[in-house]
Amino acid sequence: MDSEITLWVDGRRETLSVDTRTTLLDALRERLGVTSPKKGCDHGQCGACTVLLDGRRATSCLTFAVANDESEVVTAEGLAEGDEPHPVQRALLENDGFQCGYCTPGQVCSAVGMLDEVKSGWPSYVTEDLDESVELDEDEIRERMSGNLCRCGAYANIVTAIREAAE
Amino acid sequence: MSDTHAPAHRPQDLDDAIAGGVGESPLRPDGTLKVRGDFAYSSDLWAENMLWGATLRSPHPSARIRSVDIGPALRSPGVHAVLTAEDVPGRNLYGLKDIDQPVLAEDVVRYRGEAVALVAADHPETARRALDLIEVDYEVLEPVVDAELAAHDDSLPKVHPGGNTVRYQPIVKGDPEVTADVVVSGTYTVGMQDQAFLGPESGLAIPAEDGGVDLYLATQDLHTDRKQTAAALDLDPELVRMTMSGVGGAFGGREDLSMQVHVCMLALRTGRPVKIVYDREESFFGHVHRHPAKMYYEHGATRDGDLVFVRAQLYFDGGAYASKTPVVVGNGTTLGVGPYDVANVSIQGWGMYTNNPPCGAMRGLGAVQPAFAYESQMDRLAEALDMDPVELRIRNAISRGDTTPTGQVLDYPAPVAELLRRVRELPLPEAPAAGAEPDIRDLPGGASNTTHGEGVVRGVGYGVCIKNICYAEGADDFSTARVRLQNVAGEPLAMVHTAAAEVGQGLVTVQQQIARSELEVERVNIHPNDTSVGPAGSSSASRQTYVTGGAVQAACRAVRERLLAITAERFGEPAAELSLSGGKIVSRESGVLADIAEVLGSEAIEETREYHHRETFPLDERGRSERAQVQHAFSAHRAVVDVDTELGLIKVVQLDCSQDVGKAVNPESVVGQIQGGSAQGLGLAVMEEIQVGEGKIRNPSFTDYLIPTILDMPPMNVDVIERGDPNAPYGVRGVGEPPTISSTPAIVAAIRAATGRDLTHVPVGPEHIIG
């Protein structure tokens, strides 16, 4: 069964008819040609498909496109302001926070969403004092980024980059 | 250099080349596209009118194919082609060393996951459902699943007509029967590890009007892919044009063919572009893995701790097809004593065919398995001698001028003892304060709150390794570079064109740096990799900075020579008196003569050069060779672990590394390689194993095959030293593999120190600690 839906993708309004079984990731990649979210596992295990869905980070392989009618989707491609990369993107670049780069668009979206969660005062498993604002130390960054795999093992530089971007 | 700090960067514009020569750490030229999500990986490609390919795979590890009925699949709406072995236009066999693997299975299947048939359809789901309609009648056979048994039991079925041995190699040095004061022995096993690159196999084939095909893909070696693909397609290699797309990691897993021939066959048959993308599960079946190994070791030493002999039998399970098994046996046996000077050596290595998944290249191939065994043995020996394990290693460390078990004299620095001393001196983490309530977040199990410190014990362990760099044993190992220097809008611009695969290691950055240093021009562009330039060989064996770096250096120097000759003629100065500096041509006598761009005018200078490293030679029947391997690299790790001895949970608290890289062409990338290699070694030490039962992979997903997350990787002190190899361009020494090798035994040694357990298998699981 097909359904017509509207998505706001990286600021563009997109109307498309999708099979109801189509994941948001496949709708983005195969229907709209938005390929910055990557398919590493298609099972929500690797985080390479992470996008910002109505402002929150989400693995786009684990949600159906039809469930997100009228939603706003921001991918790594949509985060830059013209030629100027997002501060998280610039920090990853300058700190060598990637090697092959396949996980990077997902890391970028996850980090941007995570920094917003921290700003909003959301605690994590490792937050020491739930009544105080979160102090974004390395443990917090590692805990909060643990859903994004990097097989090249650029983790140390990812942590450094996120700290830098948060400042 | 010896630090973990990020070097300073200069900002990079999207399209502009960057500053920074050899020894600096300029930004990656592909970095901006990668962080912005604009970098096109092979799975991101799309073509007008494109079809989707899918692969039917054998459900059995060993079976005879009685018949294949493609009729119902072919009649299915949306299906454009269904192909079987009969449709392979040329040679239905390929392989990196032994040509033994069918493109599509003919009368037998030899492993669970072997490709049997192909479908092209207008939608990936249509293609997948059509696979279900292909009827294959199998006569299921008993699989051969034990490599050691296969080596000695002639009554087992033959996986291939020629028998089950892919390669047998003995190494004999000195007196193999000699005795010693103290002898320790052990049997060690290494599980099957997966490269688990995050970007699964994919390619887009576009049929061309000249009868050929253009394939856009992610691979480690374009020309070797092309050679094998052209033979299978029965096409002139010139008609099989390959272009590199973004590579989402490789680590050895993209050396063998996967979808290359399949997707070209479908495109040529349908006359339409066809794309194949594996999903994660198929990726586990679609590429080779690290060889599981069983290793018997015996070490003998004097009471003072001098090694007298090492004897070992190594069994590598190559699975159903040879792939790189011959190389794994070569590396495993020649490096089987580790980075130690041993007078008497007897090693035998077997690489076997079985009906298990095919195994081939993975980072550190053939050297990872014995390193776990020989380093475990060194710790055992230290215990038997009541010696400090680091002192025992230092006492026996190989060094420049020593002779390897194959009879090769190391004619370059081999600072093994120095690395061990240095890694021991790196700062240790603070020990938990006695009596204080521990922070559970720092303990094994972490926030799961599995312990408040009861049963948690800390341990420290060391590991050191040796790895050969580049191709070995007589292979003509070379790379090709084309460099073009021209005047673009009044500025000199160098263009570097090679077929060498950037797989994340930073090779494009290194090529830019070399061209910048050799030609003294700031702007260097990297031409897309394709087969219109000569071969570069594979991005494997830690060899590309060595060989492709050497080729870029040579091509740049040829360009420089021509530029200086032109200048000499124009200005009437001897060329020998001229040099390049900061975009200008300078005479020793008269100072700056002209801008490079000015001398070039509208003429471009282009030169192509091959770089061949020093010749290597095959091993004889006793494993002797004047020079089996062109270079060796060394790294040493120290691991600190906390182990919950009641639950068997392990937390690697710190992992430090000292490594000699000869010359750090790009110091930041060197540190990145050491961190990344160490992460994969940590994975093998404590979590990564493909579970194979009766020839079948039981855990083909990231839920069941675990790789290290950002939480699993501890802080690292990385200590890099540069003891240049006079035979290599700039003195470089391969970087990527050693840290994958020495990290695993160091972590296991630390777990042993904490628990007192023997731990003869990696990965170490809770069952090994509490069982």
Coordinates of C-alpha atoms in Angstrom, one line a residue, chain A residues 21-22 26 29-31 35-43 45-46 48 75-86 88-105 107-108 125-129 137-160 162, chain B residues 4 6-7 9 11-12 14 27-28 30-32 34-41 43-46 50 52 124 129 193-200 247-249 251 275 279-280 362-363 439 441-442 447 502-505 668-669 671-673 675-677 679-680 683 688 701-715:
Chain A
R21 CA 6.9 -0.5 4.5
T22 CA 9.6 2.0 3.4
D26 CA 15.3 4.3 2.3
R29 CA 18.3 7.7 0.0
E30 CA 16.4 5.9 -2.7
R31 CA 13.5 8.2 -3.3
T35 CA 22.6 10.0 0.6
S36 CA 24.4 11.6 3.5
P37 CA 22.6 9.2 6.0
K38 CA 24.4 5.9 5.4
K39 CA 23.1 2.4 5.7
G40 CA 25.7 0.5 7.8
C41 CA 23.4 -2.2 9.2
D42 CA 19.8 -1.2 8.6
H43 CA 19.0 -2.6 12.1
Q45 CA 23.0 -1.1 15.6
C46 CA 25.6 1.2 14.0
A48 CA 25.5 5.6 10.5
T75 CA 20.8 15.4 7.7
A76 CA 24.5 16.2 7.8
E77 CA 24.2 17.8 4.4
G78 CA 21.7 20.2 5.8
L79 CA 23.7 21.4 8.7
A80 CA 26.2 23.6 6.9
E81 CA 25.3 27.3 6.5
G82 CA 26.2 27.7 2.8
D83 CA 29.9 27.1 2.5
E84 CA 30.5 27.3 6.2
P85 CA 30.4 23.8 7.8
H86 CA 28.5 23.4 11.1
V88 CA 30.7 20.1 14.8
Q89 CA 31.6 19.4 11.2
R90 CA 34.5 21.8 11.3
A91 CA 35.8 20.4 14.6
L92 CA 35.7 16.8 13.2
L93 CA 37.6 18.0 10.2
E94 CA 40.2 19.9 12.2
N95 CA 40.7 17.2 14.8
D96 CA 40.9 14.3 12.3
G97 CA 37.8 12.8 13.8
F98 CA 37.3 10.3 11.1
Q99 CA 39.2 8.1 8.6
C100 CA 37.1 6.5 5.9
G101 CA 34.3 8.9 6.8
Y102 CA 31.4 6.5 6.3
C103 CA 30.1 6.9 9.9
T104 CA 30.8 10.6 9.9
P105 CA 27.4 12.0 8.7
Q107 CA 28.4 11.0 14.0
V108 CA 27.7 14.6 13.1
Y125 CA 23.6 7.2 32.6
V126 CA 26.8 8.7 33.8
T127 CA 25.6 12.1 34.9
E128 CA 26.7 12.6 38.5
D129 CA 24.3 15.1 39.8
D137 CA 33.3 15.8 30.2
E138 CA 34.8 12.9 28.3
D139 CA 32.7 10.4 30.1
E140 CA 29.5 12.2 29.2
I141 CA 30.5 12.5 25.5
R142 CA 31.5 8.8 25.3
E143 CA 28.3 7.6 27.0
R144 CA 26.1 9.8 24.8
M145 CA 27.9 8.9 21.5
S146 CA 28.0 5.2 22.2
G147 CA 25.3 4.5 19.6
N148 CA 27.6 5.5 16.7
L149 CA 30.2 2.9 15.7
C150 CA 33.4 4.0 14.0
R151 CA 35.3 0.9 12.7
C152 CA 38.3 3.0 11.8
G153 CA 38.6 3.7 15.5
A154 CA 38.8 7.5 15.4
Y155 CA 37.0 7.7 18.7
A156 CA 39.7 9.7 20.6
N157 CA 39.5 12.4 18.0
I158 CA 35.7 12.4 17.9
V159 CA 35.7 13.1 21.7
T160 CA 38.2 15.9 21.2
I162 CA 32.9 17.3 20.2
Chain B
T4 CA 49.2 12.9 21.4
A6 CA 46.7 17.4 17.4
P7 CA 49.1 19.5 15.3
H9 CA 46.0 23.1 11.0
P11 CA 41.9 26.2 7.3
Q12 CA 40.8 24.6 4.1
L14 CA 36.2 23.4 -0.2
L27 CA 43.8 18.6 6.6
R28 CA 42.6 15.8 4.5
D30 CA 38.6 14.8 1.1
G31 CA 37.7 15.8 4.6
T32 CA 35.3 18.7 4.0
K34 CA 33.2 13.7 4.3
V35 CA 32.1 15.8 7.3
R36 CA 29.5 17.5 5.2
G37 CA 28.0 14.2 4.0
D38 CA 28.7 15.1 0.4
F39 CA 31.3 12.4 -0.2
A40 CA 29.9 9.8 -2.6
Y41 CA 30.5 6.3 -1.4
S43 CA 26.5 2.7 -2.2
D44 CA 25.4 6.3 -2.9
L45 CA 25.7 6.0 -6.6
W46 CA 22.7 6.2 -8.9
M50 CA 19.1 1.7 -13.1
W52 CA 19.1 -3.6 -8.8
P124 CA 15.8 -4.2 -4.6
R129 CA 11.8 -11.9 -3.7
Q193 CA 37.5 -12.0 13.1
D194 CA 35.6 -9.8 10.7
Q195 CA 36.8 -6.6 9.1
A196 CA 33.3 -5.2 9.7
F197 CA 33.9 -2.1 7.6
L198 CA 30.8 0.1 8.0
G199 CA 30.1 0.6 4.3
P200 CA 29.0 -2.8 2.9
V247 CA 35.4 3.4 0.3
G248 CA 33.6 2.9 3.6
G249 CA 36.5 1.1 5.3
F251 CA 40.9 -3.5 6.5
K275 CA 23.7 -1.6 -8.8
D279 CA 23.2 -5.5 3.5
R280 CA 25.0 -6.2 6.7
M362 CA 42.6 -8.7 7.4
R363 CA 44.9 -6.0 8.9
D439 CA 32.8 5.2 41.3
R441 CA 30.9 4.2 36.3
D442 CA 34.6 3.4 36.2
A447 CA 26.4 2.0 34.9
E502 CA 42.2 5.8 -0.3
V503 CA 40.4 3.7 2.3
G504 CA 40.5 6.2 5.1
Q505 CA 44.2 5.8 5.9
E668 CA 48.4 13.1 12.9
S669 CA 47.4 10.3 10.5
V671 CA 48.5 8.6 15.5
G672 CA 45.1 7.9 14.0
Q673 CA 46.3 4.6 12.5
Q675 CA 44.5 4.4 17.6
G676 CA 42.4 2.6 15.0
G677 CA 44.6 -0.4 14.8
A679 CA 40.9 -0.6 18.6
Q680 CA 40.7 -3.6 16.2
G683 CA 38.1 -6.1 19.5
E688 CA 35.1 -10.1 18.2
S701 CA 24.8 -8.9 12.6
F702 CA 26.1 -6.1 14.7
T703 CA 23.8 -7.3 17.5
D704 CA 25.7 -10.6 17.8
Y705 CA 29.1 -9.7 16.3
L706 CA 30.3 -6.9 18.6
I707 CA 32.9 -4.3 17.6
P708 CA 34.3 -1.7 20.0
T709 CA 32.2 1.4 20.7
I710 CA 33.5 4.7 21.9
L711 CA 32.9 3.4 25.4
D712 CA 35.1 0.4 24.9
M713 CA 38.1 2.3 23.7
P714 CA 40.1 3.5 26.6
P715 CA 42.4 6.6 26.6

